[in-house]
PDB file of C-alpha atoms in Angstrom:
ATOM      1  CA  MET P   7     116.000 -44.121 206.660  1.00 76.00           C
ATOM      2  CA  MET P   8     119.747 -45.052 207.372  1.00 82.00           C
ATOM      3  CA  ARG P   9     121.276 -42.985 210.391  1.00 90.00           C
ATOM      4  CA  THR P  10     124.534 -42.068 209.924  1.00 90.00           C
ATOM      5  CA  GLU P  11     127.633 -40.675 211.806  1.00 90.00           C
ATOM      6  CA  VAL P  12     131.249 -39.208 211.370  1.00 90.00           C
ATOM      7  CA  LYS P  13     134.047 -40.775 213.121  1.00 91.00           C
ATOM      8  CA  LEU P  14     137.871 -40.220 213.258  1.00 91.00           C
ATOM      9  CA  ILE P  15     139.588 -43.321 211.728  1.00 91.00           C
ATOM     10  CA  ASP P  16     143.246 -44.209 210.684  1.00 92.00           C
ATOM     11  CA  GLU P  17     143.449 -44.678 207.130  1.00 91.00           C
ATOM     12  CA  THR P  18     146.241 -46.003 205.060  1.00 92.00           C
ATOM     13  CA  TYR P  19     146.809 -44.983 201.247  1.00 91.00           C
ATOM     14  CA  THR P  20     149.509 -46.457 199.093  1.00 93.00           C
ATOM     15  CA  ILE P  21     150.880 -43.424 197.104  1.00 90.00           C
ATOM     16  CA  ARG P  22     153.619 -43.939 194.355  1.00 90.00           C
ATOM     17  CA  GLY P  23     154.415 -47.413 196.055  1.00 91.00           C
ATOM     18  CA  GLU P  24     154.597 -45.712 199.679  1.00 91.00           C
ATOM     19  CA  LYS P  25     152.360 -46.271 202.656  1.00 95.00           C
ATOM     20  CA  VAL P  26     151.091 -43.127 203.789  1.00 91.00           C
ATOM     21  CA  ASP P  27     148.985 -43.050 207.264  1.00 93.00           C
ATOM     22  CA  VAL P  28     146.624 -40.457 208.048  1.00 90.00           C
ATOM     23  CA  ILE P  29     143.855 -39.904 210.764  1.00 92.00           C
ATOM     24  CA  THR P  30     140.603 -38.794 208.800  1.00 91.00           C
ATOM     25  CA  SER P  31     136.870 -38.662 208.967  1.00 91.00           C
ATOM     26  CA  ALA P  32     134.510 -41.328 207.897  1.00 90.00           C
ATOM     27  CA  ARG P  33     130.867 -41.884 207.770  1.00 90.00           C
ATOM     28  CA  PHE P  34     129.434 -44.876 209.502  1.00 91.00           C
ATOM     29  CA  ASP P  35     125.850 -46.550 209.633  1.00 88.00           C
ATOM     30  CA  VAL P  36     124.911 -45.904 213.168  1.00 89.00           C
ATOM     31  CA  ASP P  37     123.057 -49.494 213.280  1.00 88.00           C
ATOM     32  CA  SER P  38     125.451 -51.829 211.605  1.00 90.00           C
ATOM     33  CA  GLY P  39     128.546 -49.826 212.554  1.00 88.00           C
ATOM     34  CA  LYS P  40     129.535 -50.286 208.924  1.00 90.00           C
ATOM     35  CA  PRO P  41     131.577 -47.677 206.702  1.00 89.00           C
ATOM     36  CA  THR P  42     129.251 -45.838 204.337  1.00 90.00           C
ATOM     37  CA  PHE P  43     130.160 -44.144 201.062  1.00 89.00           C
ATOM     38  CA  ASP P  44     130.735 -40.403 201.376  1.00 90.00           C
ATOM     39  CA  GLU P  45     132.343 -38.822 198.427  1.00 89.00           C
ATOM     40  CA  LYS P  46     133.241 -35.610 200.330  1.00 90.00           C
ATOM     41  CA  LEU P  47     134.878 -37.107 203.185  1.00 90.00           C
ATOM     42  CA  ASP P  48     136.623 -39.897 201.048  1.00 89.00           C
ATOM     43  CA  ASN P  49     138.054 -36.741 198.759  1.00 87.00           C
ATOM     44  CA  LYS P  50     139.031 -34.756 201.828  1.00 90.00           C
ATOM     45  CA  ALA P  51     140.796 -37.969 203.218  1.00 90.00           C
ATOM     46  CA  ILE P  52     142.751 -38.638 199.954  1.00 88.00           C
ATOM     47  CA  LEU P  53     143.838 -34.976 199.832  1.00 88.00           C
ATOM     48  CA  LYS P  54     144.969 -35.209 203.438  1.00 91.00           C
ATOM     49  CA  ALA P  55     147.407 -38.284 202.322  1.00 92.00           C
ATOM     50  CA  PHE P  56     148.655 -36.458 199.526  1.00 91.00           C
ATOM     51  CA  ASP P  57     149.600 -33.358 201.578  1.00 91.00           C
ATOM     52  CA  LYS P  58     151.222 -35.700 203.820  1.00 93.00           C
ATOM     53  CA  TYR P  59     153.187 -37.197 201.075  1.00 93.00           C
ATOM     54  CA  ARG P  60     154.132 -33.731 199.652  1.00 92.00           C
ATOM     55  CA  LYS P  61     155.354 -32.801 202.990  1.00 92.00           C
ATOM     56  CA  ASN P  62     157.451 -36.012 203.479  1.00 92.00           C
ATOM     57  CA  HIS P  63     159.010 -35.284 199.950  1.00 92.00           C
ATOM     58  CA  GLY P  64     159.510 -31.495 199.719  1.00 91.00           C
ATOM     59  CA  MET P  65     157.050 -31.376 197.070  1.00 94.00           C
ATOM     60  CA  ILE P  66     155.256 -27.943 196.072  1.00 95.00           C
ATOM     61  CA  SER P  67     151.407 -27.560 197.227  1.00 94.00           C
ATOM     62  CA  PRO P  68     148.747 -26.797 194.577  1.00 94.00           C
ATOM     63  CA  GLU P  69     148.181 -23.458 196.362  1.00 94.00           C
ATOM     64  CA  ARG P  70     152.090 -22.472 196.026  1.00 95.00           C
ATOM     65  CA  ILE P  71     151.622 -23.605 192.246  1.00 96.00           C
ATOM     66  CA  LYS P  72     148.841 -21.146 191.572  1.00 95.00           C
ATOM     67  CA  LYS P  73     150.374 -18.544 193.783  1.00 94.00           C
ATOM     68  CA  LEU P  74     153.820 -19.077 191.615  1.00 94.00           C
ATOM     69  CA  ARG P  75     151.688 -19.072 188.375  1.00 94.00           C
ATOM     70  CA  HIS P  76     150.063 -15.748 189.486  1.00 92.00           C
ATOM     71  CA  SER P  77     153.354 -14.125 190.505  1.00 90.00           C
ATOM     72  CA  PHE P  78     154.042 -13.911 186.483  1.00 90.00           C
ATOM     73  CA  GLY P  79     150.449 -12.796 185.777  1.00 91.00           C
ATOM     74  CA  LEU P  80     149.635 -15.852 183.661  1.00 94.00           C
ATOM     75  CA  SER P  81     146.916 -18.159 182.840  1.00 95.00           C
ATOM     76  CA  GLN P  82     147.084 -21.779 183.197  1.00 95.00           C
ATOM     77  CA  ARG P  83     147.505 -22.311 179.485  1.00 95.00           C
ATOM     78  CA  ASP P  84     150.370 -19.710 179.300  1.00 95.00           C
ATOM     79  CA  PHE P  85     152.204 -20.816 182.280  1.00 96.00           C
ATOM     80  CA  ALA P  86     152.112 -24.250 180.785  1.00 95.00           C
ATOM     81  CA  THR P  87     153.638 -22.917 177.474  1.00 95.00           C
ATOM     82  CA  LEU P  88     156.146 -21.197 179.533  1.00 94.00           C
ATOM     83  CA  LEU P  89     157.080 -24.571 181.001  1.00 95.00           C
ATOM     84  CA  GLY P  90     156.586 -26.407 177.772  1.00 93.00           C
ATOM     85  CA  TRP P  91     153.748 -28.832 179.572  1.00 95.00           C
ATOM     86  CA  SER P  92     150.003 -28.968 178.795  1.00 94.00           C
ATOM     87  CA  ALA P  93     147.351 -26.745 180.052  1.00 91.00           C
ATOM     88  CA  THR P  94     145.862 -29.847 181.549  1.00 94.00           C
ATOM     89  CA  THR P  95     149.159 -30.854 183.470  1.00 95.00           C
ATOM     90  CA  ILE P  96     148.927 -27.476 185.206  1.00 95.00           C
ATOM     91  CA  ALA P  97     145.139 -27.604 186.064  1.00 95.00           C
ATOM     92  CA  THR P  98     145.532 -30.987 187.541  1.00 94.00           C
ATOM     93  CA  TYR P  99     148.469 -29.916 189.526  1.00 95.00           C
ATOM     94  CA  GLU P 100     146.515 -26.907 190.871  1.00 94.00           C
ATOM     95  CA  THR P 101     143.629 -29.105 192.150  1.00 91.00           C
ATOM     96  CA  GLY P 102     145.680 -31.674 193.864  1.00 90.00           C
ATOM     97  CA  SER P 103     147.384 -34.054 191.711  1.00 90.00           C
ATOM     98  CA  LEU P 104     151.084 -34.744 192.335  1.00 93.00           C
ATOM     99  CA  PRO P 105     154.008 -33.450 190.060  1.00 93.00           C
ATOM    100  CA  SER P 106     156.046 -35.872 188.625  1.00 92.00           C
ATOM    101  CA  LYS P 107     159.788 -35.438 190.445  1.00 90.00           C
ATOM    102  CA  ALA P 108     161.251 -33.234 187.283  1.00 91.00           C
ATOM    103  CA  ASN P 109     157.915 -31.249 187.211  1.00 93.00           C
ATOM    104  CA  ASN P 110     158.575 -30.556 190.910  1.00 93.00           C
ATOM    105  CA  LYS P 111     162.006 -29.743 190.440  1.00 93.00           C
ATOM    106  CA  MET P 112     161.446 -27.110 187.796  1.00 93.00           C
ATOM    107  CA  LEU P 113     158.507 -25.529 189.880  1.00 95.00           C
ATOM    108  CA  LEU P 114     160.386 -25.626 193.053  1.00 93.00           C
ATOM    109  CA  ALA P 115     163.540 -23.851 191.281  1.00 91.00           C
ATOM    110  CA  LEU P 116     161.173 -21.162 189.728  1.00 91.00           C
ATOM    111  CA  GLU P 117     159.680 -20.725 193.125  1.00 91.00           C
ATOM    112  CA  ASN P 118     163.099 -20.030 194.792  1.00 88.00           C
ATOM    113  CA  ASP P 119     164.453 -17.891 191.782  1.00 84.00           C
ATOM    114  CA  PRO P 120     161.737 -16.244 189.313  1.00 82.00           C
ATOM    115  CA  ASN P 121     164.659 -15.286 187.002  1.00 79.00           C
ATOM    116  CA  VAL P 122     164.881 -19.113 186.012  1.00 85.00           C
ATOM    117  CA  ALA P 123     161.719 -18.132 184.100  1.00 89.00           C
ATOM    118  CA  GLN P 124     163.497 -15.692 181.792  1.00 85.00           C
ATOM    119  CA  PRO P 125     165.363 -18.224 179.388  1.00 85.00           C
ATOM    120  CA  LEU P 126     162.077 -20.626 179.520  1.00 90.00           C
ATOM    121  CA  TYR P 127     160.252 -17.247 178.023  1.00 89.00           C
ATOM    122  CA  ASP P 128     162.965 -16.591 175.630  1.00 85.00           C
ATOM    123  CA  ILE P 129     162.244 -19.975 174.114  1.00 89.00           C
ATOM    124  CA  SER P 130     158.367 -20.305 174.570  1.00 91.00           C
ATOM    125  CA  LYS P 131     157.115 -16.705 173.994  1.00 90.00           C
ATOM    126  CA  ALA P 132     156.464 -17.105 170.338  1.00 91.00           C
ATOM    127  CA  ALA P 133     153.592 -19.764 171.401  1.00 94.00           C
ATOM    128  CA  MET P 134     152.244 -17.583 174.247  1.00 94.00           C
ATOM    129  CA  THR P 135     149.312 -15.533 173.786  1.00 94.00           C
ATOM    130  CA  GLU P 136     149.774 -11.325 173.503  1.00 92.00           C
ATOM    131  CA  ARG P 137     148.439 -11.128 177.202  1.00 92.00           C
ATOM    132  CA  GLY P 138     150.419 -13.543 178.415  1.00 92.00           C
ATOM    133  CA  LYS P 139     153.459 -12.195 177.033  1.00 90.00           C
ATOM    134  CA  ALA P 140     152.680  -8.635 178.224  1.00 86.00           C
ATOM    135  CA  ALA P 141     151.914 -10.077 181.765  1.00 88.00           C
ATOM    136  CA  PHE P 142     155.177 -11.936 181.973  1.00 89.00           C
ATOM    137  CA  GLU P 143     157.268  -9.193 180.674  1.00 82.00           C
ATOM    138  CA  GLU P 144     155.424  -6.843 183.342  1.00 79.00           C
ATOM    139  CA  ASN P 145     155.975  -9.315 186.143  1.00 79.00           C
ATOM    140  CA  VAL P 146     159.316 -10.941 185.836  1.00 75.00           C
ATOM    141  CA  GLY P 147     161.787 -10.858 188.358  1.00 46.00           C
ATOM    142  CA  ALA P 148     159.445 -10.550 191.410  1.00 46.00           C
ATOM    143  CA  SER P 149     156.259 -11.997 192.522  1.00 49.00           C
ATOM    144  CA  GLU P 150     152.904  -9.863 192.105  1.00 51.00           C
ATOM    145  CA  VAL P 151     152.573 -10.114 195.897  1.00 51.00           C
ATOM    146  CA  GLU P 152     156.134  -9.322 196.697  1.00 53.00           C
ATOM    147  CA  LYS P 153     155.777  -5.947 194.502  1.00 55.00           C
ATOM    148  CA  SER P 154     152.593  -5.126 196.005  1.00 53.00           C
ATOM    149  CA  LYS P 155     153.959  -5.492 199.632  1.00 52.00           C
ATOM    150  CA  LYS P 156     156.740  -3.561 199.012  1.00 53.00           C
ATOM    151  CA  PHE P 157     154.849  -0.942 197.130  1.00 57.00           C
ATOM    152  CA  ILE P 158     152.218  -0.934 200.198  1.00 60.00           C
ATOM    153  CA  GLU P 159     155.073  -0.499 202.774  1.00 44.00           C
ATOM    154  CA  LYS P 160     156.579   2.274 200.632  1.00 59.00           C
ATOM    155  CA  GLY P 161     153.214   4.193 200.375  1.00 70.00           C
ATOM    156  CA  ILE P 162     151.650   3.608 196.986  1.00 80.00           C
ATOM    157  CA  ASN P 163     150.628   7.085 196.986  1.00 80.00           C
ATOM    158  CA  THR P 164     154.234   8.401 197.162  1.00 83.00           C
ATOM    159  CA  LEU P 165     155.244   6.480 194.133  1.00 80.00           C
ATOM    160  CA  PHE P 166     153.202   8.818 191.881  1.00 86.00           C
ATOM    161  CA  ALA P 167     154.694  12.025 193.541  1.00 87.00           C
ATOM    162  CA  ASP P 168     156.527  13.210 190.701  1.00 89.00           C
ATOM    163  CA  ILE P 169     153.730  13.333 188.480  1.00 93.00           C
ATOM    164  CA  ASN P 170     151.060  14.809 191.015  1.00 94.00           C
ATOM    165  CA  TYR P 171     149.286  18.046 190.021  1.00 95.00           C
ATOM    166  CA  SER P 172     150.730  17.462 186.573  1.00 96.00           C
ATOM    167  CA  GLU P 173     148.898  17.160 183.112  1.00 97.00           C
ATOM    168  CA  PHE P 174     149.360  13.298 183.542  1.00 97.00           C
ATOM    169  CA  SER P 175     147.422  13.248 186.981  1.00 97.00           C
ATOM    170  CA  GLY P 176     144.761  15.589 186.010  1.00 97.00           C
ATOM    171  CA  TYR P 177     146.155  18.313 187.959  1.00 97.00           C
ATOM    172  CA  THR P 178     145.505  16.522 191.333  1.00 96.00           C
ATOM    173  CA  ALA P 179     147.434  14.024 193.396  1.00 94.00           C
ATOM    174  CA  PHE P 180     146.764  10.155 193.095  1.00 93.00           C
ATOM    175  CA  ASP P 181     144.851   8.578 195.903  1.00 90.00           C
ATOM    176  CA  LEU P 182     144.826   4.861 196.135  1.00 90.00           C
ATOM    177  CA  LYS P 183     141.749   4.670 198.265  1.00 90.00           C
ATOM    178  CA  LYS P 184     139.699   6.556 195.790  1.00 94.00           C
ATOM    179  CA  PHE P 185     140.987   4.734 192.916  1.00 95.00           C
ATOM    180  CA  SER P 186     140.502   1.275 194.741  1.00 93.00           C
ATOM    181  CA  ASN P 187     136.822   2.393 195.322  1.00 95.00           C
ATOM    182  CA  MET P 188     136.508   3.409 191.747  1.00 98.00           C
ATOM    183  CA  VAL P 189     137.713  -0.195 190.882  1.00 97.00           C
ATOM    184  CA  LEU P 190     135.278  -1.411 193.499  1.00 97.00           C
ATOM    185  CA  TYR P 191     132.389   0.554 192.099  1.00 98.00           C
ATOM    186  CA  PHE P 192     132.693  -1.095 188.555  1.00 98.00           C
ATOM    187  CA  VAL P 193     133.702  -4.616 189.752  1.00 98.00           C
ATOM    188  CA  ILE P 194     130.551  -4.529 191.992  1.00 98.00           C
ATOM    189  CA  ASN P 195     128.263  -3.229 189.154  1.00 98.00           C
ATOM    190  CA  VAL P 196     129.562  -5.116 186.318  1.00 97.00           C
ATOM    191  CA  PRO P 197     129.162  -8.958 186.406  1.00 95.00           C
ATOM    192  CA  LYS P 198     132.544 -10.779 185.645  1.00 94.00           C
ATOM    193  CA  LEU P 199     134.311  -7.692 184.667  1.00 96.00           C
ATOM    194  CA  THR P 200     137.726  -8.441 182.809  1.00 95.00           C
ATOM    195  CA  LYS P 201     140.918  -6.539 183.451  1.00 95.00           C
ATOM    196  CA  THR P 202     140.678  -4.932 179.874  1.00 95.00           C
ATOM    197  CA  LYS P 203     137.363  -3.527 180.373  1.00 97.00           C
ATOM    198  CA  LEU P 204     137.867  -2.374 183.755  1.00 98.00           C
ATOM    199  CA  ASN P 205     141.265  -0.300 182.243  1.00 97.00           C
ATOM    200  CA  ARG P 206     139.051   1.051 179.879  1.00 98.00           C
ATOM    201  CA  LEU P 207     136.051   2.114 182.154  1.00 98.00           C
ATOM    202  CA  LEU P 208     138.543   3.838 184.643  1.00 98.00           C
ATOM    203  CA  PHE P 209     139.977   5.743 181.638  1.00 98.00           C
ATOM    204  CA  TYR P 210     136.855   7.031 180.490  1.00 98.00           C
ATOM    205  CA  THR P 211     135.678   7.989 184.241  1.00 98.00           C
ATOM    206  CA  ASP P 212     138.780   9.983 185.145  1.00 98.00           C
ATOM    207  CA  PHE P 213     139.168  11.750 181.617  1.00 98.00           C
ATOM    208  CA  THR P 214     135.263  12.629 181.724  1.00 98.00           C
ATOM    209  CA  GLN P 215     135.601  13.952 184.906  1.00 97.00           C
ATOM    210  CA  PHE P 216     138.499  15.876 184.144  1.00 98.00           C
ATOM    211  CA  ALA P 217     136.502  17.362 180.807  1.00 97.00           C
ATOM    212  CA  ARG P 218     133.687  18.433 182.858  1.00 95.00           C
ATOM    213  CA  ASN P 219     135.659  19.805 186.085  1.00 95.00           C
ATOM    214  CA  THR P 220     139.205  20.238 185.075  1.00 95.00           C
ATOM    215  CA  VAL P 221     140.528  17.628 187.588  1.00 97.00           C
ATOM    216  CA  SER P 222     140.349  13.862 187.591  1.00 98.00           C
ATOM    217  CA  ILE P 223     138.775  11.868 190.334  1.00 98.00           C
ATOM    218  CA  SER P 224     141.703   9.433 191.449  1.00 97.00           C
ATOM    219  CA  GLY P 225     144.551  11.505 190.158  1.00 96.00           C
ATOM    220  CA  ALA P 226     146.042   8.185 188.332  1.00 96.00           C
ATOM    221  CA  SER P 227     148.139   8.269 185.223  1.00 97.00           C
ATOM    222  CA  TYR P 228     147.099   6.538 182.126  1.00 97.00           C
ATOM    223  CA  ALA P 229     149.417   5.110 179.687  1.00 96.00           C
ATOM    224  CA  ARG P 230     148.860   4.342 176.027  1.00 96.00           C
ATOM    225  CA  LEU P 231     149.129   0.513 175.265  1.00 95.00           C
ATOM    226  CA  PRO P 232     148.099  -1.600 172.323  1.00 93.00           C
ATOM    227  CA  HIS P 233     144.478  -2.570 173.451  1.00 91.00           C
ATOM    228  CA  GLY P 234     143.885   0.836 174.830  1.00 95.00           C
ATOM    229  CA  PRO P 235     144.571   3.307 177.744  1.00 97.00           C
ATOM    230  CA  VAL P 236     145.422   1.797 181.182  1.00 97.00           C
ATOM    231  CA  PRO P 237     146.090   2.872 184.612  1.00 96.00           C
ATOM    232  CA  ASP P 238     149.897   3.368 184.624  1.00 94.00           C
ATOM    233  CA  GLN P 239     151.173   0.511 186.884  1.00 90.00           C
ATOM    234  CA  TYR P 240     147.629  -1.209 186.871  1.00 92.00           C
ATOM    235  CA  SER P 241     148.823  -4.849 187.675  1.00 88.00           C
ATOM    236  CA  LEU P 242     150.494  -3.541 190.845  1.00 85.00           C
ATOM    237  CA  LEU P 243     147.589  -1.150 191.874  1.00 91.00           C
ATOM    238  CA  TYR P 244     145.221  -4.298 191.547  1.00 91.00           C
ATOM    239  CA  GLY P 245     147.718  -6.326 192.927  1.00 85.00           C
ATOM    240  CA  SER P 246     147.651  -4.305 195.969  1.00 84.00           C
ATOM    241  CA  MET P 247     143.973  -4.493 196.067  1.00 88.00           C
ATOM    242  CA  GLU P 248     143.925  -8.075 196.243  1.00 88.00           C
ATOM    243  CA  SER P 249     146.633  -8.167 199.052  1.00 81.00           C
ATOM    244  CA  ALA P 250     144.388  -6.049 200.827  1.00 81.00           C
ATOM    245  CA  ASN P 251     141.387  -8.510 200.181  1.00 84.00           C
ATOM    246  CA  LEU P 252     139.429  -5.829 198.425  1.00 90.00           C
ATOM    247  CA  ILE P 253     139.063  -7.685 195.002  1.00 94.00           C
ATOM    248  CA  VAL P 254     139.655 -11.567 194.027  1.00 94.00           C
ATOM    249  CA  GLU P 255     140.646 -12.393 190.544  1.00 92.00           C
ATOM    250  CA  LYS P 256     138.814 -15.578 189.382  1.00 92.00           C
ATOM    251  CA  GLU P 257     139.848 -17.570 186.116  1.00 88.00           C
ATOM    252  CA  ILE P 258     137.707 -19.487 183.799  1.00 85.00           C
ATOM    253  CA  SER P 259     139.158 -22.182 181.493  1.00 76.00           C
ATOM    254  CA  THR P 260     137.312 -23.740 178.544  1.00 72.00           C
ATOM    255  CA  SER P 261     138.495 -25.696 175.743  1.00 69.00           C
ATOM    256  CA  LYS P 262     139.363 -22.716 173.314  1.00 71.00           C
ATOM    257  CA  TYR P 263     140.587 -20.155 175.864  1.00 73.00           C
ATOM    258  CA  ASP P 264     141.099 -19.022 179.238  1.00 76.00           C
ATOM    259  CA  TRP P 265     140.027 -15.712 180.833  1.00 85.00           C
ATOM    260  CA  SER P 266     139.827 -13.989 184.180  1.00 91.00           C
ATOM    261  CA  TYR P 267     137.387 -11.515 185.749  1.00 95.00           C
ATOM    262  CA  TYR P 268     137.439  -9.661 189.026  1.00 96.00           C
ATOM    263  CA  ALA P 269     135.074 -10.220 192.035  1.00 96.00           C
ATOM    264  CA  PRO P 270     134.326  -7.963 194.905  1.00 96.00           C
ATOM    265  CA  ASN P 271     135.642  -8.704 198.258  1.00 93.00           C
ATOM    266  CA  ALA P 272     134.416  -5.412 200.032  1.00 92.00           C
ATOM    267  CA  GLU P 273     131.847  -2.759 199.943  1.00 95.00           C
ATOM    268  CA  PHE P 274     132.218   0.496 197.875  1.00 96.00           C
ATOM    269  CA  ASN P 275     132.590   3.754 200.087  1.00 95.00           C
ATOM    270  CA  ALA P 276     130.511   6.283 198.361  1.00 96.00           C
ATOM    271  CA  THR P 277     131.202   8.835 200.846  1.00 96.00           C
ATOM    272  CA  LEU P 278     134.898   9.172 199.255  1.00 96.00           C
ATOM    273  CA  PHE P 279     133.456  11.103 196.129  1.00 97.00           C
ATOM    274  CA  SER P 280     131.301  14.102 195.493  1.00 97.00           C
ATOM    275  CA  LYS P 281     128.085  13.933 193.672  1.00 96.00           C
ATOM    276  CA  GLU P 282     129.644  15.070 190.385  1.00 96.00           C
ATOM    277  CA  GLU P 283     132.198  12.390 190.674  1.00 97.00           C
ATOM    278  CA  LEU P 284     129.528   9.778 191.365  1.00 98.00           C
ATOM    279  CA  ALA P 285     127.416  10.818 188.514  1.00 97.00           C
ATOM    280  CA  VAL P 286     130.344  10.576 186.016  1.00 97.00           C
ATOM    281  CA  MET P 287     131.135   7.027 187.414  1.00 98.00           C
ATOM    282  CA  HIS P 288     127.340   6.361 187.046  1.00 98.00           C
ATOM    283  CA  ASP P 289     127.436   7.741 183.239  1.00 97.00           C
ATOM    284  CA  THR P 290     130.361   5.875 182.481  1.00 97.00           C
ATOM    285  CA  LEU P 291     128.924   2.554 183.879  1.00 98.00           C
ATOM    286  CA  GLU P 292     125.598   3.384 181.901  1.00 97.00           C
ATOM    287  CA  ARG P 293     127.376   3.973 178.557  1.00 97.00           C
ATOM    288  CA  PHE P 294     129.631   0.726 178.562  1.00 97.00           C
ATOM    289  CA  LYS P 295     128.205  -1.747 180.782  1.00 93.00           C
ATOM    290  CA  ASN P 296     126.606  -3.909 177.908  1.00 94.00           C
ATOM    291  CA  MET P 297     129.634  -3.474 175.778  1.00 96.00           C
ATOM    292  CA  ASN P 298     132.261  -6.320 176.031  1.00 94.00           C
ATOM    293  CA  ALA P 299     136.090  -5.966 176.524  1.00 94.00           C
ATOM    294  CA  ALA P 300     136.809  -6.231 172.925  1.00 94.00           C
ATOM    295  CA  SER P 301     134.232  -3.479 171.873  1.00 96.00           C
ATOM    296  CA  ILE P 302     135.196  -1.151 174.456  1.00 97.00           C
ATOM    297  CA  SER P 303     138.840  -1.555 173.484  1.00 95.00           C
ATOM    298  CA  ALA P 304     137.913  -0.881 169.696  1.00 96.00           C
ATOM    299  CA  PHE P 305     135.846   2.235 171.024  1.00 96.00           C
ATOM    300  CA  SER P 306     139.170   3.409 172.812  1.00 97.00           C
ATOM    301  CA  HIS P 307     141.115   3.376 169.586  1.00 97.00           C
ATOM    302  CA  GLU P 308     138.869   6.207 168.409  1.00 96.00           C
ATOM    303  CA  GLU P 309     140.127   8.500 170.867  1.00 97.00           C
ATOM    304  CA  ASN P 310     142.845  11.134 170.079  1.00 97.00           C
ATOM    305  CA  ALA P 311     144.370  10.151 173.507  1.00 97.00           C
ATOM    306  CA  TRP P 312     145.164   6.736 172.143  1.00 97.00           C
ATOM    307  CA  ILE P 313     146.054   7.613 168.452  1.00 97.00           C
ATOM    308  CA  ASN P 314     148.372  10.397 168.967  1.00 97.00           C
ATOM    309  CA  ASN P 315     150.525   8.785 171.648  1.00 96.00           C
ATOM    310  CA  ASP P 316     153.191   6.414 171.397  1.00 95.00           C
ATOM    311  CA  ASN P 317     153.172   2.868 172.948  1.00 93.00           C
ATOM    312  CA  ALA P 318     153.798   2.910 177.002  1.00 91.00           C
ATOM    313  CA  LYS P 319     153.726   6.739 177.052  1.00 95.00           C
ATOM    314  CA  LEU P 320     151.653   8.342 179.464  1.00 96.00           C
ATOM    315  CA  ILE P 321     148.479  10.154 178.255  1.00 98.00           C
ATOM    316  CA  SER P 322     147.989  13.876 179.146  1.00 98.00           C
ATOM    317  CA  TYR P 323     144.583  14.932 180.436  1.00 98.00           C
ATOM    318  CA  ASP P 324     144.442  17.764 177.936  1.00 97.00           C
ATOM    319  CA  TYR P 325     143.131  15.152 175.495  1.00 97.00           C
ATOM    320  CA  ALA P 326     140.121  14.701 177.663  1.00 97.00           C
ATOM    321  CA  ASN P 327     138.142  17.568 175.850  1.00 95.00           C
ATOM    322  CA  SER P 328     138.506  15.531 172.604  1.00 96.00           C
ATOM    323  CA  LEU P 329     136.538  12.229 173.888  1.00 96.00           C
ATOM    324  CA  THR P 330     134.143  11.141 171.682  1.00 94.00           C
ATOM    325  CA  ILE P 331     131.814  10.446 174.389  1.00 91.00           C
ATOM    326  CA  LEU P 332     131.388  14.383 175.124  1.00 86.00           C
ATOM    327  CA  ASN P 333     129.668  14.635 171.765  1.00 70.00           C
ATOM    328  CA  ASN P 334     127.302  11.776 171.960  1.00 61.00           C
TER     329      ASN P 334
END
């Protein structure tokens, strides 16, 4: 059996006609002293050379490209459509490939001033998905992280003060900690939970609790959107949870479509909830856990809470008593 060891070496790569020197790790045969192939170490060395080249030429990094895309709430495909590029181009940039000079200039311009995206959107929106258009229109003007930081600094709970203890909050005050743990409960218990399905699960949980006990669990307000009821400001609320490392959004790309889901990054705190609240959460999970996003959205379209309200309007918790699940 060959015995090997890893040593630091000076390596030179030629990138776009330019010599780039890096100190990197390489594997060697202990007996002969000759280098041996190690794909993992070789890839790390190449990426290190690319990083040095980027730094030398003021090029945007893969991490910054992904962060920029997320600031608009877009999938790789929709972000590519916004820029007039192919989805493959964005995917390769985010995994380490170097952007062209023109594309790098565009990405840097967007990073420095998100408002640059508006005229691009006006041209490309017809080719974007409905999800992409909705996300862009909600997020344009400030990155999700920037918005979340501002909300956290200001105190997210205070943002809903105007509707606390009203028909739109379930006659209680919004509680970010309870809301976040409701999210965690479902993200932990439903594998690869999409944002669409999560929004409906939260709606049914809060409204069922109100129907049973005349008070909601989280105090969240819900708005009527085309795909169904959603927590008001849900992107910012989920963004604050991501900033706090409670959840992480992961993406899956196929030849036909792109989609994302949430994965948990923290434990669920059951002590924040009463037995009745936990029971409602459990009942909601059991009722809908095997239903996909499209099915639960269609199911929510049967609710008076969705039927009798205009798009983007807040939904009164008084509609809770007419929930279809109460009679099933």
